[in-house]
Coordinates of C-alpha atoms and ligand atoms in Angstrom, one line a residue:
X1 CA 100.6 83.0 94.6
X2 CA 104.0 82.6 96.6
X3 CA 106.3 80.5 93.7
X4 CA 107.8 78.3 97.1
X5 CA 104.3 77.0 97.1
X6 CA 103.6 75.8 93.9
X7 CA 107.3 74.4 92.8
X8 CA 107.4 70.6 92.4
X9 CA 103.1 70.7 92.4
X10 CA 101.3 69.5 89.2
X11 CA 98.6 72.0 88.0
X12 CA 96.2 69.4 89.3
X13 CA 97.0 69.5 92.8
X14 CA 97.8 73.4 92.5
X15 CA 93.7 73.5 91.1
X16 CA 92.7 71.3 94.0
X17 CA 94.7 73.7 96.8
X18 CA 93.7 76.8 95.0
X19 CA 90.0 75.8 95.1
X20 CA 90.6 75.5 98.8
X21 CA 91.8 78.4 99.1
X22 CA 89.2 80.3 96.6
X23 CA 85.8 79.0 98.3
X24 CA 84.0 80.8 95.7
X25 CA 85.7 79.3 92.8
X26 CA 86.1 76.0 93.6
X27 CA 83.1 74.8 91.5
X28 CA 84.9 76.3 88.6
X29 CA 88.4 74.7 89.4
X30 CA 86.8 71.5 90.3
X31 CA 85.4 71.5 86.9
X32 CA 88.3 71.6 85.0
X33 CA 90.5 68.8 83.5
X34 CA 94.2 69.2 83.2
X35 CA 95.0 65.8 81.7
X36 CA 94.8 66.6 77.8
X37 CA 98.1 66.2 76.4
X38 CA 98.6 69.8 74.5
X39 CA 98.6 69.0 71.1
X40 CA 101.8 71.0 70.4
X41 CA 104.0 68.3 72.0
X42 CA 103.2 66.0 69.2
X43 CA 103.3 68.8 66.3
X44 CA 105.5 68.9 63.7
X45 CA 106.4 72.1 63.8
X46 CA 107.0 72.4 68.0
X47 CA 109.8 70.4 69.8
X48 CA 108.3 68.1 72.3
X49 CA 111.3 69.5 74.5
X50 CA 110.2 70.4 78.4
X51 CA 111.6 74.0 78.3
X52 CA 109.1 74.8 75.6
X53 CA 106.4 74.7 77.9
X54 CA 105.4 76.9 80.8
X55 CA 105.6 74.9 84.2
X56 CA 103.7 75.9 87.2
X57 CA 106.3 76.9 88.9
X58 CA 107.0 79.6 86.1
X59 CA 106.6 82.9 87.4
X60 CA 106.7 86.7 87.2
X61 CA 107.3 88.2 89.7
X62 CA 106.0 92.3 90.5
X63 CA 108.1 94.6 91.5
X64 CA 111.3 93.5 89.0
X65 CA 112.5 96.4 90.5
X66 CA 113.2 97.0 94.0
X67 CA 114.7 98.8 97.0
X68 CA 117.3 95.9 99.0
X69 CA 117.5 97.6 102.2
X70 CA 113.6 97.8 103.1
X71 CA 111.8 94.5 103.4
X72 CA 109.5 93.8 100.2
X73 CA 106.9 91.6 99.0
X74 CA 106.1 89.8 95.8
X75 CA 102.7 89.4 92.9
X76 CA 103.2 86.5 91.3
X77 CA 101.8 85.6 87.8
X78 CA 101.9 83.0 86.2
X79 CA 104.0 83.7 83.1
X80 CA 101.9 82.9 79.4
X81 CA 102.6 80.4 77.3
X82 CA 102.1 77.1 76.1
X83 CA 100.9 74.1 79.2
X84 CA 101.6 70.3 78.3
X85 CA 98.4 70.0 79.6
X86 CA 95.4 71.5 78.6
X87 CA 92.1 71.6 80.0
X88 CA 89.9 71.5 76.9
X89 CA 89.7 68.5 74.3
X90 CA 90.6 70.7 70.8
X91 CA 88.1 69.0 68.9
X92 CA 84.8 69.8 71.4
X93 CA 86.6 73.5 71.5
X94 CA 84.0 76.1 70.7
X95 CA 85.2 79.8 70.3
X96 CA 83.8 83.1 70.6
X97 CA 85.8 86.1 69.7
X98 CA 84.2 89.5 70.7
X99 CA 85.3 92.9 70.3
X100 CA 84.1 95.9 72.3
X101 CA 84.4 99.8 73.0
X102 CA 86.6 102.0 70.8
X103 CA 88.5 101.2 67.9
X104 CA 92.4 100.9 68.3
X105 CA 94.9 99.6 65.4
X106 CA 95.8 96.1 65.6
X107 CA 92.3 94.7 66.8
X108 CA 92.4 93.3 63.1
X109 CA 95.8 91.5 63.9
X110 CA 94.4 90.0 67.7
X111 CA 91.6 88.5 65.7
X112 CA 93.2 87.3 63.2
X113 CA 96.0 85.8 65.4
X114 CA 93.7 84.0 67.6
X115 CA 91.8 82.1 64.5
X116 CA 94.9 81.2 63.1
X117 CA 96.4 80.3 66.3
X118 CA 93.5 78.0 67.6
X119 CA 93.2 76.3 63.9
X120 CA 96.9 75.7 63.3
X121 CA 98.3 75.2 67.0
X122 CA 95.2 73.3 68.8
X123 CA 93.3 71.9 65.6
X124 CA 90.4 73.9 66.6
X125 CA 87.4 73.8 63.7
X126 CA 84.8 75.9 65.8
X127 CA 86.1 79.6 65.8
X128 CA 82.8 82.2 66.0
X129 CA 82.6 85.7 65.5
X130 CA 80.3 87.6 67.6
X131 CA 79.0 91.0 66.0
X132 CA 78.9 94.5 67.3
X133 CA 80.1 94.1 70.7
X134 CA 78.5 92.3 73.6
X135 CA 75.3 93.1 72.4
X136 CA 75.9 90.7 69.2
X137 CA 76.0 87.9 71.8
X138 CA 72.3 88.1 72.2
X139 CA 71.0 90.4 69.4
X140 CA 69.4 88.6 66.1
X141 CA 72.9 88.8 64.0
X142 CA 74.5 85.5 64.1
X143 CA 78.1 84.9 65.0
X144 CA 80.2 84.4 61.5
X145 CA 82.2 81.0 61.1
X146 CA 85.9 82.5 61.1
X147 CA 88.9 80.4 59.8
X148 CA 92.6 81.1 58.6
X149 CA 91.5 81.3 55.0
X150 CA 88.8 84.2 56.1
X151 CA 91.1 85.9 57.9
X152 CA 94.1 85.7 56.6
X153 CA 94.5 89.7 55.4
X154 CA 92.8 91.4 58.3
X155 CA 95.9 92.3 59.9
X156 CA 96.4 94.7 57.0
X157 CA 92.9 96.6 57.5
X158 CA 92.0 98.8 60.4
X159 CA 88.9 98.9 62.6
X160 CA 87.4 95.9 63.3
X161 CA 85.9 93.0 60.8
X162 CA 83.7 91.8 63.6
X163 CA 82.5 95.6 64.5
X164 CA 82.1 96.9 67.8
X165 CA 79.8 98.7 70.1
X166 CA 79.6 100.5 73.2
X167 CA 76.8 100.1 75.6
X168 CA 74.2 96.4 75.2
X169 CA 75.8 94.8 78.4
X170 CA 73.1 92.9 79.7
X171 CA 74.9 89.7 81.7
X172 CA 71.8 87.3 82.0
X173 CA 71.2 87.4 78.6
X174 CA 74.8 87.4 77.5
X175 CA 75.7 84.5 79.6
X176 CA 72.1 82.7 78.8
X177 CA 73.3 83.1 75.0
X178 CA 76.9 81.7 75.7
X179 CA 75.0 78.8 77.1
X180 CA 72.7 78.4 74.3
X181 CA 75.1 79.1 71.4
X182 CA 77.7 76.1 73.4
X183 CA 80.6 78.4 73.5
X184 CA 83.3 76.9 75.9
X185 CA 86.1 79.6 75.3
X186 CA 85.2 83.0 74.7
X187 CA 88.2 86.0 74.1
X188 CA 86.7 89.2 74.5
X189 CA 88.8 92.3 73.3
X190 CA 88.3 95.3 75.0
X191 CA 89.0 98.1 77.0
X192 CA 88.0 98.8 80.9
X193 CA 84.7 98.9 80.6
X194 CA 84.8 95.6 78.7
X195 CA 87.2 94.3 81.3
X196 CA 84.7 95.0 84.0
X197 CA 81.8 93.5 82.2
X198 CA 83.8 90.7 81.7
X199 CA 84.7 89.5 85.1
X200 CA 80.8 90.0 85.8
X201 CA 80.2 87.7 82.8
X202 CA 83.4 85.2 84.5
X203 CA 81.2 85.3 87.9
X204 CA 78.4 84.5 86.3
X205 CA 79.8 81.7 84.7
X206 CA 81.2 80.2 87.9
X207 CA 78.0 81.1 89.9
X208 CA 76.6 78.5 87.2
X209 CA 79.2 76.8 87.7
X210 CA 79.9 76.0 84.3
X211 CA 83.1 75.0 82.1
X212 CA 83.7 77.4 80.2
X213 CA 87.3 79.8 79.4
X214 CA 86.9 83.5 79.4
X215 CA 89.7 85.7 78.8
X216 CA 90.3 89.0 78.1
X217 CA 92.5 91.1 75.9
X218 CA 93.1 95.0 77.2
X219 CA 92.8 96.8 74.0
X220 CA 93.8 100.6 75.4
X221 CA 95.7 102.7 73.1
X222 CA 96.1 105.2 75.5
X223 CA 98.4 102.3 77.5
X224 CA 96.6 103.1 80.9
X225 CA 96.5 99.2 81.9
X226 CA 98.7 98.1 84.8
X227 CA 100.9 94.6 84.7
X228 CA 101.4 94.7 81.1
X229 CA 104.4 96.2 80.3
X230 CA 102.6 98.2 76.8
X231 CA 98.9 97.8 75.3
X232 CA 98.9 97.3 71.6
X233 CA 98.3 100.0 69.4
X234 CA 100.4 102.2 71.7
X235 CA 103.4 102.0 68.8
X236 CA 101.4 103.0 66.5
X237 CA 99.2 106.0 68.1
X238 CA 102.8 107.3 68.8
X239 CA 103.6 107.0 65.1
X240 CA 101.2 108.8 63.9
X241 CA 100.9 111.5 66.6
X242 CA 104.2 112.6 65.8
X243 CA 103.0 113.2 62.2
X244 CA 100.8 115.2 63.8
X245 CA 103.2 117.0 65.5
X246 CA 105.0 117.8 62.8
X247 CA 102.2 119.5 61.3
X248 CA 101.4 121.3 63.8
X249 CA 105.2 122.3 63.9
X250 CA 105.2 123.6 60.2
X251 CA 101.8 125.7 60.8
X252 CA 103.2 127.3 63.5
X253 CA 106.9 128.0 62.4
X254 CA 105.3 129.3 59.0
X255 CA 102.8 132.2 60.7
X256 CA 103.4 135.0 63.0
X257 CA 103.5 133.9 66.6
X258 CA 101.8 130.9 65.3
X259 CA 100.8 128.6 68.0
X260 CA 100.0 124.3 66.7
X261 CA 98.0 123.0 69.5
X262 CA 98.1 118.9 69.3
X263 CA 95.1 117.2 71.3
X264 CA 96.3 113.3 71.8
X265 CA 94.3 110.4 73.2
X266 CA 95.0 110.0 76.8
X267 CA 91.6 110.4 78.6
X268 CA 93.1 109.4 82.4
X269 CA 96.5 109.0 81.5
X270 CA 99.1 110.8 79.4
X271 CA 101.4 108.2 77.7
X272 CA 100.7 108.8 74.0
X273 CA 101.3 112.8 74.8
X274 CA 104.2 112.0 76.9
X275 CA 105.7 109.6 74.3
X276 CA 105.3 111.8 71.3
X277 CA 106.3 114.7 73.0
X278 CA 109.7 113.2 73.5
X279 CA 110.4 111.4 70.6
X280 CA 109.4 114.2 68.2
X281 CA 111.4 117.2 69.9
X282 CA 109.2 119.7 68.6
X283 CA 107.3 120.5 71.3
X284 CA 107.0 123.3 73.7
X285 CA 104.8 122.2 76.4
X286 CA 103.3 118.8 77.0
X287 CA 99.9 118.5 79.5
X288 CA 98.7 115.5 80.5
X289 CA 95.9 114.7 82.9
X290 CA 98.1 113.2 86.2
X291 CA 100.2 117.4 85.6
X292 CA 96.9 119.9 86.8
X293 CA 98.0 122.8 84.5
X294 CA 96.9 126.5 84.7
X295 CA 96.6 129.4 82.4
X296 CA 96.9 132.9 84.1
X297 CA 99.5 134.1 86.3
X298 CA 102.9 133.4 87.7
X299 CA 104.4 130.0 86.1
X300 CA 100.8 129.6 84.0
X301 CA 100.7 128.4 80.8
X302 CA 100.3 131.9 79.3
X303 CA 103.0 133.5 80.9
X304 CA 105.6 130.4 79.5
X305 CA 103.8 130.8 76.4
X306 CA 104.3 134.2 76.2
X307 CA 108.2 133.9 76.7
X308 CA 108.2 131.1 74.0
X309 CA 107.0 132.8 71.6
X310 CA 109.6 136.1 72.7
X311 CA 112.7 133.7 71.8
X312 CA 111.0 131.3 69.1
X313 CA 108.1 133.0 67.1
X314 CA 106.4 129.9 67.5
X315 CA 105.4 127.4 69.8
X316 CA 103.6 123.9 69.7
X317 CA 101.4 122.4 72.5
X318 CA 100.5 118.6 72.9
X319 CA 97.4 118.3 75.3
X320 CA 96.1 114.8 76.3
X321 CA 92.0 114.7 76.1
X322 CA 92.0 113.9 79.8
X323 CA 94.1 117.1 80.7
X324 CA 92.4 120.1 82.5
X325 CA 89.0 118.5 82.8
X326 CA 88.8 120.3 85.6
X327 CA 89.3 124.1 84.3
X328 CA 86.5 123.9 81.4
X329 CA 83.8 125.6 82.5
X330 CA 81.0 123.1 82.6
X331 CA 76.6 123.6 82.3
X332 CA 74.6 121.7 85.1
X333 CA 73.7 119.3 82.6
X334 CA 78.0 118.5 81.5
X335 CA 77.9 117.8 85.1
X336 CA 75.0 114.8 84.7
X337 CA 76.0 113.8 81.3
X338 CA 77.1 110.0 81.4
X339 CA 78.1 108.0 78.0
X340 CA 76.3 104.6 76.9
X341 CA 79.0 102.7 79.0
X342 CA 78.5 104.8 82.2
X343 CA 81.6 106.8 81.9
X344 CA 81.6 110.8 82.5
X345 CA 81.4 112.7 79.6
X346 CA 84.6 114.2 78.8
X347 CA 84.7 117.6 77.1
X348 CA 87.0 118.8 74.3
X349 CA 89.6 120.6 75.7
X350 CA 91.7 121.2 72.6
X351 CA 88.6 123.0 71.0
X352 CA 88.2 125.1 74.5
X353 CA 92.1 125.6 74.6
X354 CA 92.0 127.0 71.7
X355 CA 89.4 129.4 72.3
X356 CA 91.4 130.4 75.4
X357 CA 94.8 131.0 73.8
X358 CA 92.9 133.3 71.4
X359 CA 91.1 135.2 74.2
X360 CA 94.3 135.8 75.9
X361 CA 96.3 136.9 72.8
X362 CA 93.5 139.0 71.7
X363 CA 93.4 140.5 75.5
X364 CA 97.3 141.0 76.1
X365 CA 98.3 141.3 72.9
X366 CA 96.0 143.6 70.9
X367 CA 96.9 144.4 67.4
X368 CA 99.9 142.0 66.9
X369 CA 99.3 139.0 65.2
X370 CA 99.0 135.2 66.0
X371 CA 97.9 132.0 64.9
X372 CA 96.5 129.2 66.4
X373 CA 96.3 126.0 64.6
X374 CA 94.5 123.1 65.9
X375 CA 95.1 119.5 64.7
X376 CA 92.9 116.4 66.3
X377 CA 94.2 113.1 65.3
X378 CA 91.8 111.3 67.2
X379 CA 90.3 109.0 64.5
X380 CA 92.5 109.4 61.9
X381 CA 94.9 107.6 64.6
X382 CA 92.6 105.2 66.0
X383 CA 91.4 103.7 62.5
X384 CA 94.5 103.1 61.5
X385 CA 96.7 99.9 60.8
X386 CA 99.5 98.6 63.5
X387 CA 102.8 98.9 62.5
X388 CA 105.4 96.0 62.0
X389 CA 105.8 96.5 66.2
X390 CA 102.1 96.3 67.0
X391 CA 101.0 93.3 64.7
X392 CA 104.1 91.4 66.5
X393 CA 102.9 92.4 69.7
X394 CA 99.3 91.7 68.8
X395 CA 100.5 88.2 67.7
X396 CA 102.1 87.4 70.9
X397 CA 99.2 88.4 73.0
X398 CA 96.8 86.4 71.3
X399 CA 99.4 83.4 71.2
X400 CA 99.4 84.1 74.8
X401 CA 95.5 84.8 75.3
X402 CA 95.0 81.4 73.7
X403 CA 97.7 79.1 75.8
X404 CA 96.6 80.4 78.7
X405 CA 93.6 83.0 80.9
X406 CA 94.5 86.0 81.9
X407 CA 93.8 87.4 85.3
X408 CA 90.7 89.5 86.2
X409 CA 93.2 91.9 88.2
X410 CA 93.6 93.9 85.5
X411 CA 90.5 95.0 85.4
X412 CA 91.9 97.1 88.0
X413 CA 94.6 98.0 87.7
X414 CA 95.5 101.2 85.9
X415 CA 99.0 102.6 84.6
X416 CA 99.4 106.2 85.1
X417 CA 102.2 108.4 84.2
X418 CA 104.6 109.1 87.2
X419 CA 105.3 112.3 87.2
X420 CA 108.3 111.8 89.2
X421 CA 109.7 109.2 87.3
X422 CA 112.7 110.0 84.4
X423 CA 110.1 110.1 81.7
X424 CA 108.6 112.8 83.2
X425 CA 111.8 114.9 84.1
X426 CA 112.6 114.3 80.2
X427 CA 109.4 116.1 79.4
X428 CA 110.2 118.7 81.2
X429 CA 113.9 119.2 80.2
X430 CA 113.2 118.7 76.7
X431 CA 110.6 121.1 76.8
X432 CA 111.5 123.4 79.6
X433 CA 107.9 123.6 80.7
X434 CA 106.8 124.7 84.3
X435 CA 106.1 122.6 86.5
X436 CA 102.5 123.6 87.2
X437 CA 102.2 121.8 90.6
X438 CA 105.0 123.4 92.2
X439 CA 104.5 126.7 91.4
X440 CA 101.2 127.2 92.1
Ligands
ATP501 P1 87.4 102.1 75.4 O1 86.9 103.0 76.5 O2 88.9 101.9 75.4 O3 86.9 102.4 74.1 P2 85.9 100.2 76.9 O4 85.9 98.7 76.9 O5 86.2 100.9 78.2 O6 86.9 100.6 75.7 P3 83.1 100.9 77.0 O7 82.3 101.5 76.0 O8 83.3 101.5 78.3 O9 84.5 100.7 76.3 O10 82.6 99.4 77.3 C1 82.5 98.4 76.3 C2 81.5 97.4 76.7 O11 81.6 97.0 78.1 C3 80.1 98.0 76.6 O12 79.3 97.0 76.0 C4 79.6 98.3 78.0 O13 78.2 98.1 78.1 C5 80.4 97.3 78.8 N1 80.7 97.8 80.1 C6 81.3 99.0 80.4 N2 81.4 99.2 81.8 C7 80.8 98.1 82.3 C8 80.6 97.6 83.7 N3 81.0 98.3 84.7 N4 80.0 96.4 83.9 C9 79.6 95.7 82.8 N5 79.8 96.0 81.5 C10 80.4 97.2 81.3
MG502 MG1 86.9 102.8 78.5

């Protein structure tokens, strides 16, 4: 959307040009009302004031950064928060809430924030818990009756009360039990794979043409979603990484050429390594997936390595689970191997780093004596609960999740480290690492 276009325009007309412009979601736009007063303008705990409430002329607007001197264009989203109308009478409101793929902390919160939210803000009465993933939408395990009372201490638990699964997407049946069930709002949490499954489920719903709200909150840890400035849980996995860290750091300082080896989450991106690496100062060298990394040779790993520990005694690696896919040697049947969801198998390369770092001291450095200690915080960090950041954060998103529907785009859009931003160039002056790229 261009903002020029839509200032001075009620939602309604914007709906009725947008389904003009959308052939194949005009059945869906059509269907909507937008004359509900929101409830929040006669609550006693809102102000009925204007500037409360998000107009449609409220924007934001991509890049927020930009070069003057060469002609640019705008993305425009609509910015979250609160409507004065809504499109759904509270009291015929039935929820879903959903939550799929990994575990990351402050799922607890999300859920917890949207019950409590719907209940207290809209007055809605029908809030359902579906169990175990999208599967639970369609398997024999009823949805549980959530409300504030139920809830009201999950933010302080990690995991997920409603469980979650990977795998069980099967969209006829999943839309068929939407349908059946009556749900007219359903807020899936999830990651990619979630994300995709649920535009498939939105298409469905339109191809139905059907009333119903779906929206979708990106649950990464690893922060690899685009438009959003962080993913929740990111605070938190950096928290406890650098606990890690610090491990790691005392194992290696306390040995002989001790080496700690970190492996962080980060399967396509390197955010938590990147993040951790430079808050905690205690590391040597930092390799994420967008940096290709080597081990042999001039400006390899082994050679910087080798220097490290000349000057230190000691050196601590972070590697992010997506880094150097590409140099573990894989069988025919790594190369086939697909998880439940689709997605290629990805194969520990903290356990075969290690293996490698031993191999190499062993082969350059016969009879002297090294160490290498390896810490995975995988689940120890995923399980956990958000921090005071987090649970905020988690709380604004589902405040946000609930006024308004976020936009399938996300789905594809993905937020890699730059490598030639600052962030980067911190790394590497903070650590003094080789750039791998360059020198090879
Ligand atoms: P994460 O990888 O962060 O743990 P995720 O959402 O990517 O989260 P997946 O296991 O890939 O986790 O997917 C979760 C759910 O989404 C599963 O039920 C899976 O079947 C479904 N799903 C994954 N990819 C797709 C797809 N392309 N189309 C439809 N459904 C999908
Ligand atoms: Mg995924």
């Amino acid at each position: 959307y261009f903002p020029e276009e839509e200032t001075n325009q009620t939602t309604q007309t914007m709906q009725q040009s947008n389904a003009e412009k959308l052939p194949h979601l005009s059945g869906y736009l059509n269907n909507l009302q937008t004359h509900i007063i929101n409830p929040l303008q006669t609550s006693e705990f809102y102000h009925p004031n204007k500037d409360f409430y998000i107009s449609a002329s409220d924007v934001i607007l991509t890049p927020s950064t930009f070069d003057l001197s060469s002609p640019i264009s705008f993305l425009a989203y609509h910015r979250a928060g609160p409507r004065m109308h809504i499109c759904f009478e509270p009291s015929r409101v039935r929820a879903a809430i959903v939550t799929c793929g990994g575990l990351c902390p402050g799922l607890n919160t999300v859920i917890r924030e949207l019950v409590v939210g719907l209940w207290n803000m809209y007055g809605v009465r029908n809030i359902l818990g579906v169990k175990s993933g999208y599967r639970g939408f369609y398997s024999s395990e009823e949805p549980v009756h959530l409300d504030p009372k139920m809830v009201h201490n999950w933010h302080k638990r990690g995991g997920t009360a409603l469980e979650t699964s990977r795998g069980g997407f099967d969209l006829h049946k999943i839309v068929d039990a939407i349908q059946h069930r009556g749900f007219n709002q359903v807020y899936i949490i999830g990651g990619d794979g979630t994300m995709r499954g649920a535009v498939k489920i939105f298409d469905e719903i339109t191809r139905r043409n059907l009333n119903i709200g779906i929206t979708v909150l990106p649950k990464t840890v690893d922060n690899d979603v685009g438009i959003i400035d962080r993913s929740f849980g990111f605070q938190t996995a950096v928290e406890m990484a650098q606990q890690a860290i610090s491990a790691a750091h005392v194992e290696a300082e306390s040995a002989v050429n001790g080496i700690g080896l970190v492996k962080l989450m980060g399967r396509s991106t390197g955010h938590i390594a990147l993040f951790s690496t430079l808050s905690s100062r205690d590391v040597d060298c930092c390799l994420i997936p967008e940096n290709e990394f080597y081990l042999e040779g001039k400006g390899g790993l082994f050679e910087f390595l080798d220097n490290r520990l000349k000057e230190n005694s000691h050196a601590v690696l972070v590697v992010a689970e997506g880094a150097g896919q590409a140099l573990i040697p894989r069988t025919e049947a790594e190369k086939e191997e697909k998880d439940e969801s689709g997605n290629p198998v990805f194969l520990d390369v903290g356990v075969w780093l290690k293996s490698e770092l031993k191999k190499w001291w062993d082969r350059d450095h016969p009879g002297e004596l090294s160490t290498v200690k390896y810490i995975d915080p995988t689940y120890m960090i995923r399980a956990v609960t958000a921090n005071a950041t987090d649970n905020l954060y988690c709380t604004l998103l589902a405040n946000a999740a609930i006024h308004g529907v976020m936009a399938d785009v996300v789905a594809k859009a993905k937020n890699e480290v730059d490598t030639k931003d600052h962030k980067w160039a911190w790394v590497r002056s903070v650590t003094n690492q080789p750039d791998f790229a360059r020198i090879q």
